[in-house]
């Protein structure tokens, strides 16, 4: 699909539409939608900003490319003065005191936020069912899950309720729901976009990621959000990616894929057949394809969840109702902490906190947590070796198609395994993009760290190849 941002920008400039009418239409669609994508509407803010854009156009002033473009925000980002709940009971009445850097960059560019979007509570889930606002329903088939944890963001984009949305990706939480709903979803290189103002799940893999209907829209939004931020020491300055850079894919000579992903007994036969067919089409374009060896899916999943649970247990220890949150009084301070956390956290969040505290506890940290850290280093080293031999790694986004709503809640282990093809790239802190082509849940394009441009370039090449 062609760029929605460029199309709407031109319509605004040519006065074919007003920004106020555009925003009103999107707000109406969001309010009427039956996919459970909305946690809170930002009506007043959106309409005020739209009126300012219309005034600039009426006065003959030039507007920026993102000025007046409506977007959605996963409800784990701080936006000053708005409800920021993380889809949790604990923070259901919490209003943010400041705005996340990535969101502020978009506001500075003139983009208009419409909605805080439904998601798995604190990012804990792969289906957007672990939420106090009701399960997010898939954009294509409402009987199926919307994917997680950024399910509301992906569905809003797929249904065209928002032009783009900002999700958060820790182990696949942008890429997997993008695949489930046939849209583009990018996990950039770790640190390319500041995490300041994003509620931390696992700090070493958390990434801010855009979801959109086109590669061009992903590029535009990525450029605006990227950059060094003194409030996030892991962030770094990066060069802007131009439209022209994506048109030349001649530098891409070799593509790799992981044999064990495709030969796994867990992969759906149709997903496997479709992936291999996509590989043949790439070969037909004269690109060399190499089968690579990699860690077994079970190793990747167990390594990721060991570290992610440890980090979330640490990050969520601050949420005890003392400074903010839905405090429930007990007979004493210790009981107050206990009942506040027990009653307000979801079952999945409690499962991850307990698991994280277990692997960090004395007697287990050396055997489990430190081993997980060592494995992550080995996985990263494996990627470095791979990218000496190939330019791009291609993989299915998920081994299976979206489950029915309710199935994931019955089997948490199966939910964790649904992340088998995404978590490895998160551990390597690599740029990875879901494209809605190739298989029922799309394809995943990955490049070496800090090489986000190559990911978008290959995605552009695939548009006319598959």
CSV table of C-alpha atoms in Angstrom, one decimal:
chain,number,residue,atom,x,y,z
A,1,UNK,CA,0.0,0.0,0.0
A,2,UNK,CA,1.2,3.5,-0.8
A,3,UNK,CA,2.1,5.9,2.0
A,4,UNK,CA,-0.9,7.1,3.9
A,5,UNK,CA,1.1,9.9,5.5
A,6,UNK,CA,2.2,11.3,2.1
A,7,UNK,CA,-1.4,11.0,0.7
A,8,UNK,CA,-3.0,12.7,3.7
A,9,UNK,CA,-0.3,15.4,3.8
A,10,UNK,CA,-1.0,16.3,0.2
A,11,UNK,CA,-4.8,16.3,0.8
A,12,UNK,CA,-4.3,18.8,3.7
A,13,UNK,CA,-2.0,21.0,1.7
A,14,UNK,CA,-4.4,21.0,-1.3
A,15,UNK,CA,-7.3,21.8,1.1
A,16,UNK,CA,-9.2,18.7,-0.1
A,17,UNK,CA,-9.8,17.9,3.5
A,18,UNK,CA,-9.5,19.7,6.8
A,19,UNK,CA,-7.5,18.3,9.7
A,20,UNK,CA,-10.5,18.7,12.0
A,21,UNK,CA,-12.7,16.6,9.8
A,22,UNK,CA,-10.0,14.0,9.4
A,23,UNK,CA,-9.5,13.7,13.2
A,24,UNK,CA,-13.3,13.7,13.9
A,25,UNK,CA,-13.8,10.8,11.4
A,26,UNK,CA,-11.0,8.7,13.0
A,27,UNK,CA,-12.2,9.4,16.5
A,28,UNK,CA,-15.7,8.3,15.5
A,29,UNK,CA,-14.4,5.1,14.0
A,30,UNK,CA,-12.4,4.4,17.2
A,31,UNK,CA,-15.4,5.0,19.4
A,32,UNK,CA,-17.6,2.7,17.4
A,33,UNK,CA,-15.1,-0.1,16.9
A,34,UNK,CA,-15.9,-3.5,18.4
A,35,UNK,CA,-12.3,-4.9,18.5
A,36,UNK,CA,-11.5,-3.7,22.0
A,37,UNK,CA,-8.6,-1.6,20.8
A,38,UNK,CA,-9.2,1.5,23.0
A,39,UNK,CA,-8.2,2.1,26.5
A,40,UNK,CA,-8.7,5.9,26.5
A,41,UNK,CA,-9.6,8.5,23.9
A,42,UNK,CA,-7.6,11.7,23.5
A,43,UNK,CA,-10.5,13.6,22.0
A,44,UNK,CA,-9.9,17.1,23.4
A,45,UNK,CA,-6.1,17.1,22.8
A,46,UNK,CA,-6.6,15.7,19.2
A,47,UNK,CA,-9.2,18.3,18.2
A,48,UNK,CA,-7.3,21.2,19.7
A,49,UNK,CA,-4.2,20.2,17.8
A,50,UNK,CA,-6.2,19.7,14.6
A,51,UNK,CA,-7.7,23.2,14.9
A,52,UNK,CA,-4.1,24.6,15.0
A,53,UNK,CA,-3.1,22.7,11.9
A,54,UNK,CA,-6.2,24.0,10.0
A,55,UNK,CA,-5.3,27.6,11.2
A,56,UNK,CA,-1.8,27.3,9.8
A,57,UNK,CA,-3.0,26.0,6.4
A,58,UNK,CA,-5.7,28.8,6.3
A,59,UNK,CA,-2.9,31.4,6.9
A,60,UNK,CA,-0.8,30.0,4.1
A,61,UNK,CA,1.8,28.6,6.3
A,62,UNK,CA,3.8,25.5,5.4
A,63,UNK,CA,3.1,22.4,7.4
A,64,UNK,CA,5.5,19.5,8.1
A,65,UNK,CA,5.1,16.0,6.7
A,66,UNK,CA,3.7,14.6,9.9
A,67,UNK,CA,1.7,17.7,10.9
A,68,UNK,CA,-2.0,16.8,11.3
A,69,UNK,CA,-1.4,13.0,10.8
A,70,UNK,CA,-3.5,11.0,13.4
A,71,UNK,CA,-1.8,8.2,15.3
A,72,UNK,CA,-2.3,5.8,18.2
A,73,UNK,CA,-0.2,5.1,21.2
A,74,UNK,CA,0.1,1.7,23.0
A,75,UNK,CA,-0.9,2.3,26.6
A,76,UNK,CA,2.5,1.8,28.1
A,77,UNK,CA,3.8,5.3,27.0
A,78,UNK,CA,3.7,8.3,29.2
A,79,UNK,CA,1.7,11.2,27.7
A,80,UNK,CA,1.5,14.1,30.2
A,81,UNK,CA,-2.0,14.5,31.7
A,82,UNK,CA,-3.4,11.4,30.1
A,83,UNK,CA,-4.4,8.0,31.6
A,84,UNK,CA,-1.5,5.6,31.3
A,85,UNK,CA,-2.7,2.3,32.6
A,86,UNK,CA,-0.6,-0.4,31.0
A,87,UNK,CA,-3.9,-2.2,30.7
A,88,UNK,CA,-3.6,-3.0,34.4
A,89,UNK,CA,-5.8,-2.8,37.4
A,90,UNK,CA,-3.0,-1.3,39.5
A,91,UNK,CA,-2.6,1.8,37.2
A,92,UNK,CA,-6.2,2.1,36.0
A,93,UNK,CA,-6.5,5.6,37.3
A,94,UNK,CA,-2.9,6.8,36.8
A,95,UNK,CA,-2.2,10.0,34.9
A,96,UNK,CA,1.2,10.5,33.4
A,97,UNK,CA,3.3,13.4,34.8
A,98,UNK,CA,5.5,13.7,31.7
A,99,UNK,CA,5.7,12.6,28.1
A,100,UNK,CA,7.9,9.9,26.6
A,101,UNK,CA,10.7,11.1,24.4
A,102,UNK,CA,9.6,9.1,21.3
A,103,UNK,CA,6.0,10.5,21.6
A,104,UNK,CA,7.3,14.0,22.3
A,105,UNK,CA,9.3,13.8,19.1
A,106,UNK,CA,6.1,13.0,17.2
A,107,UNK,CA,4.2,15.8,18.9
A,108,UNK,CA,7.0,18.2,18.0
A,109,UNK,CA,6.6,17.1,14.4
A,110,UNK,CA,2.9,17.9,14.5
A,111,UNK,CA,1.5,14.4,14.6
A,112,UNK,CA,-1.9,14.1,16.4
A,113,UNK,CA,-2.5,11.4,19.1
A,114,UNK,CA,-6.0,10.0,19.1
A,115,UNK,CA,-6.0,7.1,21.5
A,116,UNK,CA,-4.2,5.1,24.1
A,117,UNK,CA,-4.3,1.5,22.8
A,118,UNK,CA,-5.2,-1.8,24.5
A,119,UNK,CA,-2.4,-4.2,25.1
A,120,UNK,CA,-1.3,-7.1,27.4
A,121,UNK,CA,-0.9,-5.8,30.9
A,122,UNK,CA,2.7,-4.4,31.3
A,123,UNK,CA,3.5,-6.1,28.0
A,124,UNK,CA,3.1,-9.5,29.5
A,125,UNK,CA,1.6,-11.7,26.8
A,126,UNK,CA,1.5,-12.6,23.1
A,127,UNK,CA,-2.2,-12.2,22.5
A,128,UNK,CA,-3.5,-9.0,24.1
A,129,UNK,CA,-5.9,-11.0,26.3
A,130,UNK,CA,-4.1,-10.2,29.6
A,131,UNK,CA,-5.9,-6.8,29.9
A,132,UNK,CA,-8.6,-5.3,32.1
A,133,UNK,CA,-10.2,-3.8,29.0
A,134,UNK,CA,-11.1,-7.1,27.3
A,135,UNK,CA,-9.3,-9.2,24.7
A,136,UNK,CA,-8.3,-7.4,21.5
A,137,UNK,CA,-10.0,-9.0,18.5
A,138,UNK,CA,-8.1,-9.7,15.3
A,139,UNK,CA,-8.7,-7.2,12.5
A,140,UNK,CA,-9.2,-10.0,9.9
A,141,UNK,CA,-11.1,-12.5,12.0
A,142,UNK,CA,-12.6,-11.2,15.3
A,143,UNK,CA,-12.7,-14.8,16.7
A,144,UNK,CA,-8.9,-14.8,16.8
A,145,UNK,CA,-6.5,-12.9,19.0
A,146,UNK,CA,-5.1,-9.6,17.9
A,147,UNK,CA,-1.6,-10.7,18.9
A,148,UNK,CA,0.5,-9.2,21.6
A,149,UNK,CA,1.5,-7.4,23.4
A,150,UNK,CA,0.8,-4.4,21.0
A,151,UNK,CA,-2.5,-6.0,19.7
A,152,UNK,CA,-4.6,-2.8,19.9
A,153,UNK,CA,-2.0,-0.8,18.0
A,154,UNK,CA,-1.7,-3.4,15.2
A,155,UNK,CA,-5.5,-3.8,14.9
A,156,UNK,CA,-6.1,0.0,14.8
A,157,UNK,CA,-3.6,0.3,11.9
A,158,UNK,CA,-5.1,-2.7,10.0
A,159,UNK,CA,-8.6,-1.3,10.4
A,160,UNK,CA,-7.4,2.2,9.3
A,161,UNK,CA,-8.6,3.8,12.6
A,162,UNK,CA,-5.1,5.3,13.0
A,163,UNK,CA,-2.6,6.2,10.2
A,164,UNK,CA,0.2,4.6,12.3
A,165,UNK,CA,0.6,3.5,15.8
A,166,UNK,CA,3.5,3.3,18.3
A,167,UNK,CA,3.9,-0.2,19.9
A,168,UNK,CA,6.5,-1.5,22.1
A,169,UNK,CA,8.6,-4.6,21.3
A,170,UNK,CA,10.5,-6.6,23.9
A,171,UNK,CA,10.5,-10.1,22.5
A,172,UNK,CA,8.2,-9.7,19.4
A,173,UNK,CA,5.4,-7.5,20.7
A,174,UNK,CA,5.3,-5.3,17.6
A,175,UNK,CA,6.3,-7.9,15.0
A,176,UNK,CA,3.9,-10.7,16.0
A,177,UNK,CA,0.7,-8.6,16.1
A,178,UNK,CA,1.7,-6.9,12.9
A,179,UNK,CA,2.0,-10.4,11.4
A,180,UNK,CA,-1.3,-11.5,12.8
A,181,UNK,CA,-3.1,-8.4,11.3
A,182,UNK,CA,-1.2,-8.1,7.9
A,183,UNK,CA,0.6,-4.8,8.5
A,184,UNK,CA,4.2,-3.7,8.8
A,185,UNK,CA,5.8,-3.6,12.2
A,186,UNK,CA,9.4,-2.6,13.0
A,187,UNK,CA,11.6,-3.4,16.0
A,188,UNK,CA,14.5,-1.0,15.4
A,189,UNK,CA,18.1,-1.6,16.6
A,190,UNK,CA,18.1,-1.4,20.4
A,191,UNK,CA,18.9,2.2,21.4
A,192,UNK,CA,18.0,3.8,18.1
A,193,UNK,CA,14.9,5.3,19.8
A,194,UNK,CA,14.9,6.5,23.4
A,195,UNK,CA,13.0,4.3,25.9
A,196,UNK,CA,12.5,7.2,28.3
A,197,UNK,CA,8.8,7.3,29.2
A,198,UNK,CA,8.1,3.7,28.1
A,199,UNK,CA,7.0,1.6,31.1
A,200,UNK,CA,9.9,-0.9,31.4
A,201,UNK,CA,9.2,-4.6,30.9
A,202,UNK,CA,12.7,-6.0,30.2
A,203,UNK,CA,15.1,-3.0,29.9
A,204,UNK,CA,17.8,-4.8,27.9
A,205,UNK,CA,15.4,-5.7,25.0
A,206,UNK,CA,12.6,-3.1,25.2
A,207,UNK,CA,12.3,-1.1,21.9
A,208,UNK,CA,9.9,1.6,20.7
A,209,UNK,CA,8.5,0.5,17.4
A,210,UNK,CA,6.2,1.9,14.7
A,211,UNK,CA,3.3,0.0,13.0
A,212,UNK,CA,1.9,1.2,9.7
A,213,UNK,CA,0.4,0.1,6.4
A,214,UNK,CA,3.5,0.9,4.3
A,215,UNK,CA,7.3,0.8,4.4
A,216,UNK,CA,7.4,4.5,3.6
A,217,UNK,CA,5.3,5.3,6.6
A,218,UNK,CA,7.5,3.2,8.8
A,219,UNK,CA,10.6,5.1,7.4
A,220,UNK,CA,9.0,8.5,8.1
A,221,UNK,CA,8.0,7.7,11.6
A,222,UNK,CA,11.3,6.0,12.4
A,223,UNK,CA,13.3,9.0,11.3
A,224,UNK,CA,11.3,11.4,13.5
A,225,UNK,CA,11.5,9.2,16.7
A,226,UNK,CA,15.2,8.3,16.4
A,227,UNK,CA,18.0,10.0,18.1
A,228,UNK,CA,20.3,10.4,21.1
A,229,UNK,CA,18.4,11.3,24.3
A,230,UNK,CA,20.3,12.3,27.5
A,231,UNK,CA,17.5,10.7,29.5
A,232,UNK,CA,18.3,7.3,28.1
A,233,UNK,CA,22.0,6.3,28.2
A,234,UNK,CA,21.4,3.4,25.8
A,235,UNK,CA,20.2,5.7,23.0
A,236,UNK,CA,22.5,6.8,20.2
A,237,UNK,CA,22.5,9.2,17.3
A,238,UNK,CA,21.7,7.7,13.9
A,239,UNK,CA,21.7,8.9,10.3
A,240,UNK,CA,18.3,9.7,8.7
A,241,UNK,CA,17.1,7.2,6.2
A,242,UNK,CA,16.1,8.8,2.9
A,243,UNK,CA,13.4,7.6,0.5
A,244,UNK,CA,16.0,7.3,-2.2
A,245,UNK,CA,18.1,4.9,-0.2
A,246,UNK,CA,15.3,2.3,-0.1
A,247,UNK,CA,15.1,2.2,-3.9
A,248,UNK,CA,18.5,0.5,-4.5
A,249,UNK,CA,18.8,-3.0,-3.3
A,250,UNK,CA,21.8,-4.0,-5.5
A,251,UNK,CA,24.0,-4.3,-2.4
A,252,UNK,CA,22.0,-7.2,-1.1
A,253,UNK,CA,23.6,-10.3,-2.5
A,254,UNK,CA,22.9,-13.0,0.1
A,255,UNK,CA,20.0,-14.0,2.3
A,256,UNK,CA,20.1,-16.5,5.1
A,257,UNK,CA,17.5,-18.5,6.9
A,258,UNK,CA,17.6,-20.8,10.0
A,259,UNK,CA,17.2,-24.4,9.0
A,260,UNK,CA,15.9,-25.5,12.5
A,261,UNK,CA,13.1,-22.9,12.3
A,262,UNK,CA,11.8,-24.4,9.1
A,263,UNK,CA,12.5,-28.0,10.0
A,264,UNK,CA,10.9,-27.8,13.4
A,265,UNK,CA,8.0,-30.1,14.0
A,266,UNK,CA,6.2,-27.2,15.6
A,267,UNK,CA,5.8,-25.2,12.4
A,268,UNK,CA,2.5,-25.3,10.6
A,269,UNK,CA,3.0,-27.1,7.3
A,270,UNK,CA,1.4,-24.3,5.3
A,271,UNK,CA,3.6,-21.7,6.9
A,272,UNK,CA,6.6,-23.9,6.1
A,273,UNK,CA,5.5,-24.4,2.4
A,274,UNK,CA,4.8,-20.7,1.9
A,275,UNK,CA,8.1,-19.7,3.4
A,276,UNK,CA,10.1,-22.1,1.2
A,277,UNK,CA,8.1,-20.8,-1.9
A,278,UNK,CA,9.2,-17.2,-0.9
A,279,UNK,CA,12.8,-18.4,-0.7
A,280,UNK,CA,12.5,-19.8,-4.3
A,281,UNK,CA,11.2,-16.5,-5.6
A,282,UNK,CA,14.1,-14.6,-4.0
A,283,UNK,CA,16.6,-17.1,-5.6
A,284,UNK,CA,14.9,-16.4,-9.0
A,285,UNK,CA,15.9,-12.8,-8.6
A,286,UNK,CA,19.6,-13.9,-8.6
A,287,UNK,CA,20.1,-13.6,-4.8
A,288,UNK,CA,22.1,-16.3,-3.1
A,289,UNK,CA,20.2,-18.1,-0.3
A,290,UNK,CA,22.1,-19.8,2.5
A,291,UNK,CA,20.7,-22.2,5.1
A,292,UNK,CA,22.2,-21.3,8.6
A,293,UNK,CA,22.5,-23.2,11.8
A,294,UNK,CA,21.1,-21.6,14.9
A,295,UNK,CA,20.0,-22.4,18.4
A,296,UNK,CA,16.9,-24.5,19.0
A,297,UNK,CA,13.7,-22.6,19.5
A,298,UNK,CA,13.4,-24.0,23.1
A,299,UNK,CA,16.8,-22.6,24.0
A,300,UNK,CA,15.9,-19.1,22.6
A,301,UNK,CA,12.6,-19.0,24.4
A,302,UNK,CA,14.0,-20.2,27.7
A,303,UNK,CA,16.9,-17.8,27.6
A,304,UNK,CA,14.7,-14.9,26.7
A,305,UNK,CA,12.1,-15.6,29.4
A,306,UNK,CA,14.7,-16.2,32.0
A,307,UNK,CA,16.2,-12.8,31.5
A,308,UNK,CA,12.9,-11.0,30.8
A,309,UNK,CA,11.2,-12.4,33.9
A,310,UNK,CA,14.2,-11.4,36.0
A,311,UNK,CA,14.2,-7.8,34.6
A,312,UNK,CA,10.4,-7.4,35.0
A,313,UNK,CA,10.5,-8.6,38.6
A,314,UNK,CA,13.0,-5.9,39.3
A,315,UNK,CA,11.3,-3.2,37.3
A,316,UNK,CA,7.8,-3.9,38.8
A,317,UNK,CA,9.1,-4.0,42.4
A,318,UNK,CA,8.4,-0.2,42.5
A,319,UNK,CA,4.7,-0.8,42.0
A,320,UNK,CA,3.5,-1.3,45.6
A,321,UNK,CA,0.8,1.4,45.9
A,322,UNK,CA,3.0,3.7,48.0
A,323,UNK,CA,3.8,6.4,45.4
A,324,UNK,CA,1.2,5.7,42.8
A,325,UNK,CA,-1.3,3.0,41.8
A,326,UNK,CA,-4.4,1.5,43.2
A,327,UNK,CA,-3.4,1.0,46.9
A,328,UNK,CA,-5.3,-1.5,49.0
A,329,UNK,CA,-4.8,-1.1,52.8
A,330,UNK,CA,-3.9,-4.1,54.9
A,331,UNK,CA,-3.4,-4.5,58.6
A,332,UNK,CA,0.2,-3.4,58.4
A,333,UNK,CA,2.6,-2.0,55.8
A,334,UNK,CA,3.9,-5.5,54.7
A,335,UNK,CA,0.4,-6.8,54.2
A,336,UNK,CA,-0.6,-3.6,52.3
A,337,UNK,CA,2.3,-4.2,49.9
A,338,UNK,CA,1.2,-7.9,49.5
A,339,UNK,CA,-2.5,-7.4,49.0
A,340,UNK,CA,-2.0,-4.3,46.7
A,341,UNK,CA,0.2,-6.4,44.4
A,342,UNK,CA,-1.7,-9.6,44.7
A,343,UNK,CA,-5.1,-8.1,43.9
A,344,UNK,CA,-4.0,-5.7,41.2
A,345,UNK,CA,-1.5,-7.6,39.1
A,346,UNK,CA,-2.9,-10.1,36.4
A,347,UNK,CA,-2.2,-13.8,36.7
A,348,UNK,CA,0.3,-13.6,33.9
A,349,UNK,CA,2.2,-10.6,35.5
A,350,UNK,CA,2.3,-12.5,38.8
A,351,UNK,CA,3.6,-15.6,37.0
A,352,UNK,CA,6.4,-13.5,35.5
A,353,UNK,CA,7.3,-11.7,38.7
A,354,UNK,CA,7.4,-15.0,40.7
A,355,UNK,CA,9.6,-16.6,37.9
A,356,UNK,CA,11.9,-13.6,37.9
A,357,UNK,CA,12.4,-13.5,41.6
A,358,UNK,CA,13.1,-17.3,41.5
A,359,UNK,CA,15.9,-17.0,39.0
A,360,UNK,CA,17.4,-14.0,40.8
A,361,UNK,CA,17.3,-15.7,44.2
A,362,UNK,CA,20.3,-17.0,46.1
A,363,UNK,CA,21.0,-20.5,45.1
A,364,UNK,CA,19.5,-20.1,41.6
A,365,UNK,CA,21.0,-16.9,40.1
A,366,UNK,CA,24.4,-18.6,39.3
A,367,UNK,CA,22.7,-21.6,37.9
A,368,UNK,CA,20.0,-19.9,35.9
A,369,UNK,CA,20.3,-16.2,35.5
A,370,UNK,CA,24.0,-16.0,34.9
A,371,UNK,CA,23.8,-18.9,32.5
A,372,UNK,CA,21.0,-17.0,30.7
A,373,UNK,CA,23.4,-13.9,30.4
A,374,UNK,CA,26.1,-16.1,29.0
A,375,UNK,CA,23.8,-17.7,26.5
A,376,UNK,CA,22.7,-14.2,25.3
A,377,UNK,CA,26.3,-13.3,24.6
A,378,UNK,CA,26.7,-16.6,22.7
A,379,UNK,CA,23.6,-15.9,20.6
A,380,UNK,CA,24.8,-12.3,19.8
A,381,UNK,CA,28.2,-13.7,18.8
A,382,UNK,CA,26.4,-16.2,16.5
A,383,UNK,CA,24.6,-13.4,14.8
A,384,UNK,CA,27.8,-11.5,14.2
A,385,UNK,CA,29.3,-14.6,12.5
A,386,UNK,CA,26.1,-15.0,10.4
A,387,UNK,CA,26.2,-11.5,9.2
A,388,UNK,CA,29.7,-12.0,7.9
A,389,UNK,CA,28.2,-14.5,5.5
A,390,UNK,CA,24.8,-13.1,4.6
A,391,UNK,CA,23.3,-9.6,4.3
A,392,UNK,CA,19.8,-10.4,5.5
A,393,UNK,CA,18.2,-13.1,7.6
A,394,UNK,CA,14.7,-14.1,6.6
A,395,UNK,CA,12.3,-16.0,8.8
A,396,UNK,CA,8.6,-16.6,9.5
A,397,UNK,CA,7.2,-14.3,12.1
A,398,UNK,CA,5.4,-17.1,13.9
A,399,UNK,CA,5.4,-20.9,13.5
A,400,UNK,CA,1.6,-20.9,13.5
A,401,UNK,CA,-1.4,-18.8,12.6
A,402,UNK,CA,-3.3,-16.8,15.3
A,403,UNK,CA,-5.1,-18.9,18.0
A,404,UNK,CA,-8.7,-18.4,18.9
A,405,UNK,CA,-9.5,-16.0,21.8
A,406,UNK,CA,-9.2,-17.9,25.0
A,407,UNK,CA,-6.8,-20.6,23.9
A,408,UNK,CA,-3.6,-18.8,25.0
A,409,UNK,CA,-5.0,-18.2,28.5
A,410,UNK,CA,-5.5,-21.9,28.9
A,411,UNK,CA,-1.9,-22.8,28.0
A,412,UNK,CA,0.8,-20.2,29.0
A,413,UNK,CA,3.6,-22.5,27.8
A,414,UNK,CA,2.2,-22.6,24.3
A,415,UNK,CA,1.9,-18.8,24.4
A,416,UNK,CA,5.6,-18.5,25.3
A,417,UNK,CA,6.5,-20.9,22.4
A,418,UNK,CA,4.6,-18.7,19.9
A,419,UNK,CA,7.5,-16.2,20.4
A,420,UNK,CA,10.1,-18.8,19.3
A,421,UNK,CA,10.9,-17.0,16.0
A,422,UNK,CA,11.0,-13.4,17.4
A,423,UNK,CA,12.9,-13.6,20.7
A,424,UNK,CA,16.3,-14.5,19.3
A,425,UNK,CA,16.5,-11.2,17.4
A,426,UNK,CA,15.5,-9.3,20.5
A,427,UNK,CA,18.4,-11.0,22.5
A,428,UNK,CA,20.7,-9.9,19.7
A,429,UNK,CA,19.3,-6.3,19.8
A,430,UNK,CA,18.9,-6.4,16.0
A,431,UNK,CA,16.7,-4.4,13.7
A,432,UNK,CA,13.8,-6.6,12.5
A,433,UNK,CA,10.7,-5.8,10.4
A,434,UNK,CA,7.5,-7.8,9.8
A,435,UNK,CA,6.2,-7.5,6.3
A,436,UNK,CA,2.7,-8.7,5.4
A,437,UNK,CA,3.9,-11.1,2.7
A,438,UNK,CA,5.0,-14.7,2.2
A,439,UNK,CA,3.1,-16.5,4.9
A,440,UNK,CA,-0.2,-16.1,6.6
A,441,UNK,CA,1.5,-14.1,9.4
A,442,UNK,CA,4.1,-12.4,7.2
A,443,UNK,CA,7.9,-12.6,7.0
A,444,UNK,CA,10.5,-11.2,9.3
A,445,UNK,CA,13.5,-9.4,7.8
A,446,UNK,CA,16.6,-9.0,10.0
A,447,UNK,CA,19.9,-7.2,9.5
A,448,UNK,CA,23.0,-6.6,11.5
A,449,UNK,CA,22.8,-4.2,14.5
A,450,UNK,CA,22.5,-0.5,13.5
A,451,UNK,CA,21.6,-1.5,9.9
A,452,UNK,CA,18.0,-0.6,10.0
A,453,UNK,CA,18.2,1.0,6.5
A,454,UNK,CA,19.1,-2.4,5.0
A,455,UNK,CA,16.0,-4.0,6.6
A,456,UNK,CA,13.7,-1.4,5.0
A,457,UNK,CA,15.6,-1.6,1.7
A,458,UNK,CA,15.1,-5.4,1.5
A,459,UNK,CA,11.4,-5.0,2.4
A,460,UNK,CA,11.0,-2.6,-0.5
A,461,UNK,CA,12.7,-5.2,-2.8
A,462,UNK,CA,10.3,-7.9,-1.5
A,463,UNK,CA,7.2,-5.9,-2.4
A,464,UNK,CA,7.8,-6.7,-6.1
A,465,UNK,CA,9.3,-10.1,-5.6
A,466,UNK,CA,6.8,-12.1,-3.6
